[in-house]
């Protein structure tokens, strides 16, 4: 029975993996072959980079990439700072209502971000942050998931290590930086991967809050680039898609072992 279960699990895993990768394989095929081969397969089809040149000239991908990178790094850096401080406070600092505060943070995980779009837009419009990096990033600068993850990790760190650091004269911030942060590196890496992948691919909020290419990220730029009114050339669109997802794909392929190990260590904690 165990062998049958293992075989079925393996077949299911391979089937799901194949379903997941088929769109990516099609994008590679269409992007690297002439347009007439976008909907038919032929081993003798010639290779070409023309679609990448066309996509690069038709849309300001450099600007989109700079915007996406700046927004993603802004969000991640603020999240790491805020989640570290909040996670430490909820794990180690005794204060009245700590359980209630933690419960409210967990409750925020159940709130779908899309229902706050109107209120967030009105707030950012009132402070003149529409079509800016800050406008795209501000609703995500604090992460309930990150606070929860770091709080759980910090609680597993022995209190004796903090006491020893304080005997050496470390302040609270010094204790966090020299004791908690180094011991929580796998958790930080796991959270960073989740945050980067989510905000690199985030679409709806950037679509609402950006108006020009000055702050428009790759996802919104690709949606405009592939709009029906601008003409649909699937080969060029696939080339543009690969340009957009290329950095994340390369990052995953290079660091996939570290990615898996970080998630496993974070999960064990």
Coordinates of C-alpha atoms in Angstrom, one line a residue, residues 38-238:
X38 CA 4.0 30.2 -32.7
X39 CA 1.1 27.8 -33.0
X40 CA 2.7 24.8 -34.5
X41 CA 5.6 22.6 -33.6
X42 CA 8.4 21.7 -35.9
X43 CA 11.9 20.3 -35.0
X44 CA 13.2 22.1 -38.2
X45 CA 11.9 25.5 -37.2
X46 CA 14.7 28.1 -37.3
X47 CA 15.8 30.0 -34.2
X48 CA 15.6 33.8 -34.0
X49 CA 16.1 36.6 -31.5
X50 CA 14.1 39.1 -33.6
X51 CA 11.1 39.0 -31.2
X52 CA 13.3 40.1 -28.3
X53 CA 14.6 43.1 -30.3
X54 CA 11.1 44.0 -31.3
X55 CA 9.8 43.8 -27.7
X56 CA 12.7 45.8 -26.4
X57 CA 12.1 48.6 -28.9
X58 CA 8.3 48.7 -28.4
X59 CA 8.3 49.1 -24.6
X60 CA 10.7 50.8 -22.2
X61 CA 11.7 47.6 -20.4
X62 CA 14.8 49.2 -18.9
X63 CA 12.6 51.8 -17.2
X64 CA 10.1 49.1 -16.1
X65 CA 12.9 46.9 -14.7
X66 CA 14.4 49.8 -12.7
X67 CA 10.9 50.7 -11.4
X68 CA 10.2 47.1 -10.4
X69 CA 13.6 46.6 -8.7
X70 CA 13.3 49.9 -6.8
X71 CA 9.8 49.2 -5.6
X72 CA 10.6 45.6 -4.6
X73 CA 13.8 46.5 -2.7
X74 CA 12.0 49.5 -1.0
X75 CA 9.2 47.2 0.2
X76 CA 11.6 44.4 1.3
X77 CA 14.0 46.7 3.2
X78 CA 11.1 48.3 5.1
X79 CA 9.5 45.0 5.8
X80 CA 12.7 43.5 7.2
X81 CA 13.1 46.4 9.6
X82 CA 9.5 46.7 10.7
X83 CA 8.9 42.9 10.9
X84 CA 12.1 42.4 12.9
X85 CA 11.2 45.1 15.5
X86 CA 7.6 43.9 15.7
X87 CA 8.6 40.3 15.9
X88 CA 11.0 40.9 18.7
X89 CA 8.5 43.0 20.7
X90 CA 5.9 40.3 20.4
X91 CA 8.3 37.5 21.2
X92 CA 10.3 39.0 24.1
X93 CA 8.9 42.3 25.4
X94 CA 6.1 41.9 28.0
X95 CA 3.5 44.5 27.7
X96 CA -0.3 44.8 28.3
X97 CA -2.4 43.4 25.5
X98 CA 0.5 41.6 23.7
X99 CA -1.8 38.7 22.8
X100 CA -4.5 41.0 21.5
X101 CA -2.0 42.8 19.3
X102 CA -0.7 39.5 17.9
X103 CA -4.2 38.3 17.3
X104 CA -5.0 41.5 15.4
X105 CA -1.9 41.0 13.3
X106 CA -3.0 37.5 12.5
X107 CA -6.4 38.8 11.6
X108 CA -4.9 41.0 9.0
X109 CA -3.8 37.9 7.2
X110 CA -7.4 37.1 6.5
X111 CA -8.1 40.5 4.9
X112 CA -7.9 40.4 1.1
X113 CA -5.8 43.4 0.0
X114 CA -8.1 44.1 -3.0
X115 CA -11.0 45.3 -0.7
X116 CA -8.8 48.1 0.5
X117 CA -7.9 49.5 -2.9
X118 CA -10.4 52.4 -2.9
X119 CA -9.5 53.6 0.6
X120 CA -5.8 53.2 -0.1
X121 CA -6.0 55.1 -3.3
X122 CA -8.0 58.0 -1.6
X123 CA -5.4 58.2 1.2
X124 CA -2.4 58.2 -1.2
X125 CA -4.1 60.7 -3.5
X126 CA -4.6 63.0 -0.5
X127 CA -0.9 63.1 0.2
X128 CA 0.1 63.4 -3.4
X129 CA 1.7 59.9 -3.6
X130 CA -0.1 58.7 -6.8
X131 CA 2.3 57.6 -9.6
X132 CA 5.3 57.3 -7.2
X133 CA 7.4 54.5 -5.9
X134 CA 6.1 55.3 -2.4
X135 CA 2.5 55.1 -3.6
X136 CA 3.1 51.6 -4.9
X137 CA 5.0 50.4 -1.9
X138 CA 3.3 52.1 1.1
X139 CA 0.4 49.6 1.6
X140 CA 2.9 46.7 1.8
X141 CA 5.7 48.2 4.0
X142 CA 4.5 46.1 7.0
X143 CA 3.8 42.4 6.6
X144 CA 1.7 40.4 9.0
X145 CA 3.2 37.2 7.6
X146 CA 6.7 38.5 8.2
X147 CA 5.9 39.5 11.7
X148 CA 4.4 36.1 12.4
X149 CA 7.3 34.3 10.9
X150 CA 10.0 36.2 12.8
X151 CA 8.0 36.2 16.1
X152 CA 7.9 32.4 15.9
X153 CA 11.6 32.2 15.1
X154 CA 12.6 34.6 17.8
X155 CA 10.7 32.6 20.4
X156 CA 12.9 29.6 19.7
X157 CA 16.1 31.5 20.4
X158 CA 17.3 30.8 24.0
X159 CA 16.8 33.7 26.4
X160 CA 20.2 33.0 27.8
X161 CA 21.8 34.3 24.7
X162 CA 20.1 37.7 25.1
X163 CA 21.0 37.8 28.8
X164 CA 24.6 37.2 27.9
X165 CA 24.6 40.0 25.3
X166 CA 23.1 42.4 27.8
X167 CA 25.8 41.5 30.3
X168 CA 28.3 42.5 27.6
X169 CA 26.6 45.9 27.5
X170 CA 24.4 45.5 24.3
X171 CA 21.3 47.7 24.0
X172 CA 18.0 46.3 22.8
X173 CA 18.9 47.2 19.2
X174 CA 22.3 45.7 19.7
X175 CA 20.8 42.5 21.0
X176 CA 18.5 42.2 18.0
X177 CA 21.3 42.9 15.6
X178 CA 24.0 40.7 17.1
X179 CA 21.9 37.8 18.5
X180 CA 18.5 37.5 16.9
X181 CA 19.2 38.5 13.3
X182 CA 22.2 36.2 12.7
X183 CA 20.3 33.2 14.2
X184 CA 17.2 33.9 12.0
X185 CA 19.0 34.2 8.7
X186 CA 17.2 31.2 7.1
X187 CA 13.9 32.7 8.1
X188 CA 14.9 36.1 6.6
X189 CA 15.9 34.4 3.4
X190 CA 12.7 32.4 3.2
X191 CA 10.6 35.6 3.8
X192 CA 12.7 37.6 1.3
X193 CA 12.0 35.1 -1.4
X194 CA 8.3 35.2 -0.8
X195 CA 8.2 39.0 -0.6
X196 CA 10.4 39.5 -3.8
X197 CA 8.4 37.0 -5.9
X198 CA 5.1 38.5 -4.8
X199 CA 5.9 42.1 -5.3
X200 CA 7.8 41.5 -8.5
X201 CA 4.6 40.0 -9.9
X202 CA 2.1 42.2 -8.2
X203 CA -0.3 43.7 -10.7
X204 CA -3.6 45.1 -9.5
X205 CA -2.5 47.7 -7.1
X206 CA 0.4 49.0 -9.3
X207 CA -2.1 49.2 -12.2
X208 CA -4.4 51.4 -10.1
X209 CA -1.8 53.7 -8.5
X210 CA 0.5 54.3 -11.5
X211 CA -0.3 56.5 -14.5
X212 CA 3.0 56.8 -16.4
X213 CA 6.1 54.8 -17.1
X214 CA 8.0 56.9 -14.5
X215 CA 6.8 54.5 -11.8
X216 CA 5.1 51.7 -13.7
X217 CA 6.5 48.2 -12.9
X218 CA 7.0 45.3 -15.4
X219 CA 3.6 43.6 -14.7
X220 CA 1.6 46.7 -15.6
X221 CA 3.9 47.5 -18.5
X222 CA 3.5 44.0 -19.9
X223 CA -0.3 44.3 -19.7
X224 CA -0.3 47.6 -21.7
X225 CA 2.3 46.1 -24.0
X226 CA 0.1 43.1 -24.8
X227 CA -3.2 45.0 -24.9
X228 CA -5.4 44.0 -27.9
X229 CA -5.7 47.5 -29.2
X230 CA -1.9 47.7 -29.6
X231 CA -2.0 44.5 -31.8
X232 CA -1.4 41.0 -30.6
X233 CA 1.8 39.3 -31.7
X234 CA 2.1 36.3 -29.5
X235 CA 5.8 35.7 -30.3
X236 CA 6.7 39.3 -29.3
X237 CA 4.5 39.1 -26.2
X238 CA 6.2 35.8 -25.2

